[in-house]
Coordinates of C-alpha atoms in Angstrom, one line a residue:
X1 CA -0.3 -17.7 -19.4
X2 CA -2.5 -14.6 -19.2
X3 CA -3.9 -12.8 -22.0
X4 CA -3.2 -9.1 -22.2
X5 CA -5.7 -7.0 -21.2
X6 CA -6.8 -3.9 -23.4
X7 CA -8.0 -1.0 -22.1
X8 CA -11.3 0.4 -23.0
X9 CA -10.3 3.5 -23.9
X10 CA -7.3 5.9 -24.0
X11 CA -7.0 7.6 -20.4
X12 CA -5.1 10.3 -19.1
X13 CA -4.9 9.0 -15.5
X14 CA -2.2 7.8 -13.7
X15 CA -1.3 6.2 -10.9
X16 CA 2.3 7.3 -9.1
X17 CA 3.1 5.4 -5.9
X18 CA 6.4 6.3 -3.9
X19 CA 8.2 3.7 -2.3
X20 CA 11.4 3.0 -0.3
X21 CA 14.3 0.5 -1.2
X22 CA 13.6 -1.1 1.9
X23 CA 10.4 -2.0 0.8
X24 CA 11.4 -2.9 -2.6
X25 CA 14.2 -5.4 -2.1
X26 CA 15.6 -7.2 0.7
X27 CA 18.3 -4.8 2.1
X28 CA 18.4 -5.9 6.0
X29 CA 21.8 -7.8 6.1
X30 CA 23.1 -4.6 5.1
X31 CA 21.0 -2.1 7.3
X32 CA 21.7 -4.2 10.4
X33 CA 25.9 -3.7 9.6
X34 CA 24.8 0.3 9.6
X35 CA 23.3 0.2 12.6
X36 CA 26.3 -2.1 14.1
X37 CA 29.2 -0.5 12.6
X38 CA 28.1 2.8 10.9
X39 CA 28.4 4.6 7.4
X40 CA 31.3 3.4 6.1
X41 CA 31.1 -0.7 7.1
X42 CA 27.6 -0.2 5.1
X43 CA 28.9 1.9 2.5
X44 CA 31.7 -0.9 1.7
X45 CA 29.5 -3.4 2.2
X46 CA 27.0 -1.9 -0.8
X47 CA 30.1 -1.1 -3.1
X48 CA 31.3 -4.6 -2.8
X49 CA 27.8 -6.6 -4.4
X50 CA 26.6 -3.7 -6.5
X51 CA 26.8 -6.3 -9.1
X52 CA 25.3 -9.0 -6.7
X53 CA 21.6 -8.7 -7.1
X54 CA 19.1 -7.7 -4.4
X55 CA 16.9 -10.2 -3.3
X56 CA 12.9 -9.2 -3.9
X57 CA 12.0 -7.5 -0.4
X58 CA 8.1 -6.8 0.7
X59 CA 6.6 -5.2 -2.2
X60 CA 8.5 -6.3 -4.9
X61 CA 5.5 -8.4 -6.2
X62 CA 3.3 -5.7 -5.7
X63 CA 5.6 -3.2 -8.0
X64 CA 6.1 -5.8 -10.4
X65 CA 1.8 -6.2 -11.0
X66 CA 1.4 -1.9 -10.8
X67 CA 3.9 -1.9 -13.5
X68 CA 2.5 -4.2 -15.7
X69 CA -0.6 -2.2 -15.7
X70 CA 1.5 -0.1 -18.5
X71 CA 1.4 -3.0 -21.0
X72 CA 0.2 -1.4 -24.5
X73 CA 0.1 2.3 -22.9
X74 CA 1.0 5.1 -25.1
X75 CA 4.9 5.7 -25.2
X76 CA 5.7 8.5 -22.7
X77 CA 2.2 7.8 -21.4
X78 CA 2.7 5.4 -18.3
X79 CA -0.4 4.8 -16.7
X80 CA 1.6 3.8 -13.5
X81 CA 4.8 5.4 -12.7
X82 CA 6.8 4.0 -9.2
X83 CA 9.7 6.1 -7.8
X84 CA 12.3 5.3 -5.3
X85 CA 13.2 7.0 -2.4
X86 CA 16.2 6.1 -0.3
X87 CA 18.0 7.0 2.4
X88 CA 21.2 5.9 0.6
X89 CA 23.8 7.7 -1.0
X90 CA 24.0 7.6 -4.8
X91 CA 27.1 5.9 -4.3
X92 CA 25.4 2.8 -2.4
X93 CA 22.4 3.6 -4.4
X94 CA 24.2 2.0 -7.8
X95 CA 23.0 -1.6 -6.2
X96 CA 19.8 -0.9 -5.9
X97 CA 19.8 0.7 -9.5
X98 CA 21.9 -2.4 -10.9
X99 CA 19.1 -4.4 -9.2
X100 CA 16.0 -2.9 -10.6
X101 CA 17.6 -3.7 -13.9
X102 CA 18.3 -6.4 -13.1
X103 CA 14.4 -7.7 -12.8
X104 CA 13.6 -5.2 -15.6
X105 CA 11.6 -3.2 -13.4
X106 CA 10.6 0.1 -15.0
X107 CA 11.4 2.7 -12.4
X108 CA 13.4 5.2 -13.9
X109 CA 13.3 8.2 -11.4
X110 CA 14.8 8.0 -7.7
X111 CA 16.0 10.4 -5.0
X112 CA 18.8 9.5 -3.0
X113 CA 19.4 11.8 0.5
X114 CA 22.3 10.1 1.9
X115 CA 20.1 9.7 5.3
X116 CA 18.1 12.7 5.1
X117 CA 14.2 12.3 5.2
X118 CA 12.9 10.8 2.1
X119 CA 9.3 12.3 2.6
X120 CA 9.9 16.3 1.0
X121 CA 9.9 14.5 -2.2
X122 CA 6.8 12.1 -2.5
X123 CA 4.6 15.2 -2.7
X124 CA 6.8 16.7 -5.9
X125 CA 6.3 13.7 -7.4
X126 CA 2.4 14.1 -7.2
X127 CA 2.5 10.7 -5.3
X128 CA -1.0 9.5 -4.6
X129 CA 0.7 6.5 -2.3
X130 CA 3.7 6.1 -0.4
X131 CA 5.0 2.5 1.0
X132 CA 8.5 2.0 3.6
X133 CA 9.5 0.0 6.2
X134 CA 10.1 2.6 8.4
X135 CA 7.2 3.8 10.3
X136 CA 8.9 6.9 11.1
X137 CA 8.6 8.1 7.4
X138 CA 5.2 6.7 7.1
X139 CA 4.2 8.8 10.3
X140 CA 5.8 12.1 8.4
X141 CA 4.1 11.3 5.3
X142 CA 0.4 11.2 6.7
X143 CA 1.1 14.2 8.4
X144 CA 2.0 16.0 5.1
X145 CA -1.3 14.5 3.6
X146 CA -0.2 11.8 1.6
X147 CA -1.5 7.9 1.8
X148 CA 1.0 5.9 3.3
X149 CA 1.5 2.8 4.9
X150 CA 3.8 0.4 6.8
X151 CA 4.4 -2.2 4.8
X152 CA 4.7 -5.5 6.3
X153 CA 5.4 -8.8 4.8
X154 CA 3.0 -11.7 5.3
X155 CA 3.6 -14.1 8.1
X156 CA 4.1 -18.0 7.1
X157 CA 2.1 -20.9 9.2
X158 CA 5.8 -21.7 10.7
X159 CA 6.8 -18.1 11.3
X160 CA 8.1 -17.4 14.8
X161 CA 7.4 -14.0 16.4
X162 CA 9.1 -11.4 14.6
X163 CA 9.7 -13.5 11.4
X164 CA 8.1 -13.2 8.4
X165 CA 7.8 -15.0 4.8
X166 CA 10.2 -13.9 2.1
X167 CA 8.3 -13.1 -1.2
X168 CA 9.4 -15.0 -4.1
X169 CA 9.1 -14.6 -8.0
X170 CA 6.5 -17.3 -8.9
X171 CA 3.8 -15.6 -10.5
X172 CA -0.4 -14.7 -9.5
X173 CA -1.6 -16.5 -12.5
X174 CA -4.8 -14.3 -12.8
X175 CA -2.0 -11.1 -12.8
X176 CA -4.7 -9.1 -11.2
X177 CA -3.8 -6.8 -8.8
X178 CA -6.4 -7.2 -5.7
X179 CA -6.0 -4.2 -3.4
X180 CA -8.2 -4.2 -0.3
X181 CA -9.1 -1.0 2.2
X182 CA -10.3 -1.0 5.8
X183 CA -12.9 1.7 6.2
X184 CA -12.9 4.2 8.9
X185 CA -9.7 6.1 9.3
X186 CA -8.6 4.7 6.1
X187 CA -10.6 5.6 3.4
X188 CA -12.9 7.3 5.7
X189 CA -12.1 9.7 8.5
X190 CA -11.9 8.1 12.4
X191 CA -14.9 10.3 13.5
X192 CA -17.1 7.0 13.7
X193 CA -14.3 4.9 14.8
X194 CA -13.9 7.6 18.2
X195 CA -18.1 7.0 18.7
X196 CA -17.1 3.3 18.7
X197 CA -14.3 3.6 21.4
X198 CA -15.5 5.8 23.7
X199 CA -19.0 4.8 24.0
X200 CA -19.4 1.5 22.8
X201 CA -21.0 -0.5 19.7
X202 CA -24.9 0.3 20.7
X203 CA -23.9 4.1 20.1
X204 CA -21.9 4.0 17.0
X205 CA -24.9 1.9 15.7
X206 CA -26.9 4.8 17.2
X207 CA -25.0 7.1 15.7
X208 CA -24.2 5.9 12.1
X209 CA -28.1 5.3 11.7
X210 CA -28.9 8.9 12.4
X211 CA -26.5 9.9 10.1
X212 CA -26.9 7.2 7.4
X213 CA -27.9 10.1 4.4
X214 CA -24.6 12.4 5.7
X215 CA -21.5 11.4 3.8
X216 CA -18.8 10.0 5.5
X217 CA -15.2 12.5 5.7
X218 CA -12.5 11.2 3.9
X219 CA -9.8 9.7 5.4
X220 CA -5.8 9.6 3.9
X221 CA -6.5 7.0 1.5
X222 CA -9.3 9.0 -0.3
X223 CA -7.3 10.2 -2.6
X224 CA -5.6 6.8 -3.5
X225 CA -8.8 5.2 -3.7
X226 CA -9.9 7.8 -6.0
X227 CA -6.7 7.4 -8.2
X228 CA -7.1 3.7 -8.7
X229 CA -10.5 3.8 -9.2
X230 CA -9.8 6.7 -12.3
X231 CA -7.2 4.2 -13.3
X232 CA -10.1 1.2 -13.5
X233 CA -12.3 3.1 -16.1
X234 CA -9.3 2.6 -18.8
X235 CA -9.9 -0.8 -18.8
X236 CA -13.1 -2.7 -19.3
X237 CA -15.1 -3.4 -16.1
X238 CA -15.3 -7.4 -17.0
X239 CA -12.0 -8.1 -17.9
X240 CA -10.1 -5.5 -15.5
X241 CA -6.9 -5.7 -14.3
X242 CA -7.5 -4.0 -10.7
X243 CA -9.9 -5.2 -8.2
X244 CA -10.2 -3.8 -4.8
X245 CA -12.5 -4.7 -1.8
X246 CA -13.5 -2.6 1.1
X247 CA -13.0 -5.1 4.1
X248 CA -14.7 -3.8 7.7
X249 CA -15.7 -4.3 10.6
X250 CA -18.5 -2.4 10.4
X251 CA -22.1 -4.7 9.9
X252 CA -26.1 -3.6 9.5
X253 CA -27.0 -1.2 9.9
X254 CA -23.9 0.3 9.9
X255 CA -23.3 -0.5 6.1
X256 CA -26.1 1.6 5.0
X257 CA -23.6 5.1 5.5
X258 CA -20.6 3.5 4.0
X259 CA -22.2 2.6 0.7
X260 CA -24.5 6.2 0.1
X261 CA -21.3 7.7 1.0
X262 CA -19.3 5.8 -1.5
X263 CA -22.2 6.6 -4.2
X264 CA -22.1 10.6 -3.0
X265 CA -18.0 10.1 -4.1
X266 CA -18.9 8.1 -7.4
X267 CA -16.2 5.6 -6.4
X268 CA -16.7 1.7 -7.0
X269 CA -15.2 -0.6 -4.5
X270 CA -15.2 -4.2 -6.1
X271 CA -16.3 -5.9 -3.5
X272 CA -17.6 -5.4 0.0
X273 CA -17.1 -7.2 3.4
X274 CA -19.1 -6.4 6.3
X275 CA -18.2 -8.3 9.0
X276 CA -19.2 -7.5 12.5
X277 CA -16.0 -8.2 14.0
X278 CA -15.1 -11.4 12.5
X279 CA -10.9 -11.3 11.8
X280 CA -10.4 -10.4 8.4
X281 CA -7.4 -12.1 7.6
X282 CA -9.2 -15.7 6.3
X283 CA -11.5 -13.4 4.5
X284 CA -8.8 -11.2 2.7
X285 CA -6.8 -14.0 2.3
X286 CA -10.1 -15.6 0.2
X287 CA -9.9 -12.1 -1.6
X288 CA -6.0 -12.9 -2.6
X289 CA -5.6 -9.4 -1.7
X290 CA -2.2 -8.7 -2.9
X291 CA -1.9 -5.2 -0.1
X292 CA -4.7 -4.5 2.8
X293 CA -4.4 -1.4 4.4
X294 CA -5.2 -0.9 8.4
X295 CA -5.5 1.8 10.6
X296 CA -5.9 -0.9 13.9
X297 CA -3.0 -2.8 15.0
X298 CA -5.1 -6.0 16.2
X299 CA -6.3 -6.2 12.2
X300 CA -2.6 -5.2 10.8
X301 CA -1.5 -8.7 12.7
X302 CA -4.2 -10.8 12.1
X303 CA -4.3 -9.9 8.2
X304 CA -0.7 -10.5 7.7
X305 CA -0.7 -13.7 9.1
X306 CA -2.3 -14.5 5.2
X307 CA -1.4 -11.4 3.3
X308 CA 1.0 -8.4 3.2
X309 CA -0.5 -5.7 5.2
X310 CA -0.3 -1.7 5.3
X311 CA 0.2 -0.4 8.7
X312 CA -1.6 3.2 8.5
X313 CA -0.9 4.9 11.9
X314 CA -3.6 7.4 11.9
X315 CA -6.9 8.0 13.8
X316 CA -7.7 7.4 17.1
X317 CA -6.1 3.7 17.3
X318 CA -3.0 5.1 16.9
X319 CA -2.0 8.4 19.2

């Protein structure tokens, strides 16, 4: 068993991540009878096991350690706050409701559409991260300037193509929540990343070593990173809940840009992995990164053969 952790010091921040039933529990059986047989099959379907609970889905585990980040905060004051969005009705939605009470998860505001796009609301919310299974959304999302990501789950040793590991409820015994970033057009804009692709690795090297004292843009997960980094300093840097890890491909004397750039934002990254190329997914599964975010689809499938992956479709990797 863990002993609590006790923040430094009171703190106003707070972390608000949006995320999609879909993402939260497992909801396929039912989403494949929509798509088979239409509103009303589904609709039945839901209204018959409200009372059956949801199995966890993707990012169940993940919700579960972001909300225990609100152990001993000040009532009213949640220092993490997750909302739902779903493309359910609020008539289906009573399962999904009956199910997050049913794991005492402490989510107490949701939007339901009843099909309509769920991404209008993230940015209401003040949202500084949104998670789904559908990429569609995701896609909408990023274009509205919010972080967001596909999630997918992680794939077992035995997995077949297209099959992936079902999370289950045994616990990290640490309880730290170990979130891991890809660099350029992630955190960072993709201006580096186009150097890379269109003229090779001898000019981005070239070029990021000319411009090793010019800060870096931002790319959509700035302003996540920034959030959870706020949320670090209520907690004491020894003993903290929260660790994150920047995990790239980037290598010498690449590196040198990243980290002045990182310094010019005043935002600690945990850890740091320059690799060179090497596949990350041995290295983040080292990490026990809980979520890795990735712009590239080589990395997003090579990660989540050892950890569940965010799929961010942006930058010049993904048109």
């Amino acid at each position: 068993m863990t002993t609590p952790i006790t923040p430094a010091e009171p703190s106003n921040a707070q972390l608000v991540v949006a995320i999609t039933a879909r993402a939260l529990f497992q909801l396929e059986d039912g989403h494949d009878l929509f798509e088979r047989e239409g509103v009303k099959a589904y609709a039945d379907f839901q209204r018959q096991r409200e009372n059956e609970a949801l199995a966890p889905g993707i990012a169940f585990p993940l919700v579960k350690k972001l909300l225990a980040l609100n152990a001993g905060a000040p009532a009213g004051r949640p220092r993490v706050e997750v909302i739902l969005l779903s493309r359910n009705s609020s008539d289906t939605g009573l399962r999904i409701f009956n199910a997050i009470e049913h794991y005492g998860l402490g989510i107490i505001r949701a939007v339901f559409t009843s099909g309509a796009p769920v991404y209008p609301y993230i940015k209401p919310f003040g949202a500084q991260l949104f998670l789904s299974a559908n990429p569609e959304s995701v896609r909408r999302a990023l274009e509205h300037g919010v972080a967001a990501a596909t999630i997918l789950p992680a794939k077992s040793a035995g997995d077949s193509a297209g099959e992936a590991s079902t999370p289950d409820e045994k616990e990290d015994v640490s309880g730290q929540l170990r979130i891991a970033f890809d660099g350029d057009a992630v955190i960072f804009g993709d201006e580096s990343e186009r150097v890379s692709q269109q003229d090779g690795i001898a000019a981005f090297h070239a070029h990021e070593t000319e411009r090793a004292h010019e800060p870096l843009s931002g790319g959509p997960f700035r302003g996540f990173l920034a959030a959870l980094h706020e949320l670090q300093q209520a907690f004491p840097a020894r003993n903290s809940p929260i660790r994150t890890a920047l995990v790239t491909a980037r290598s010498a004397p690449a590196h040198k840009r990243v980290i002045l750039t990182l310094r010019e934002w005043d935002v600690r990254l945990d850890e740091a992995l320059f690799l060179g190329g090497r596949d990350k997914g041995p290295f983040l599964q080292a990490f026990g990164a809980d979520l890795f975010f990735d712009d590239s689809k080589h990395n997003v499938e090579n990660a989540r053969q050892h950890v569940a992956t965010g799929h961010v479709p942006h930058g010049v990797s993904n048109p």
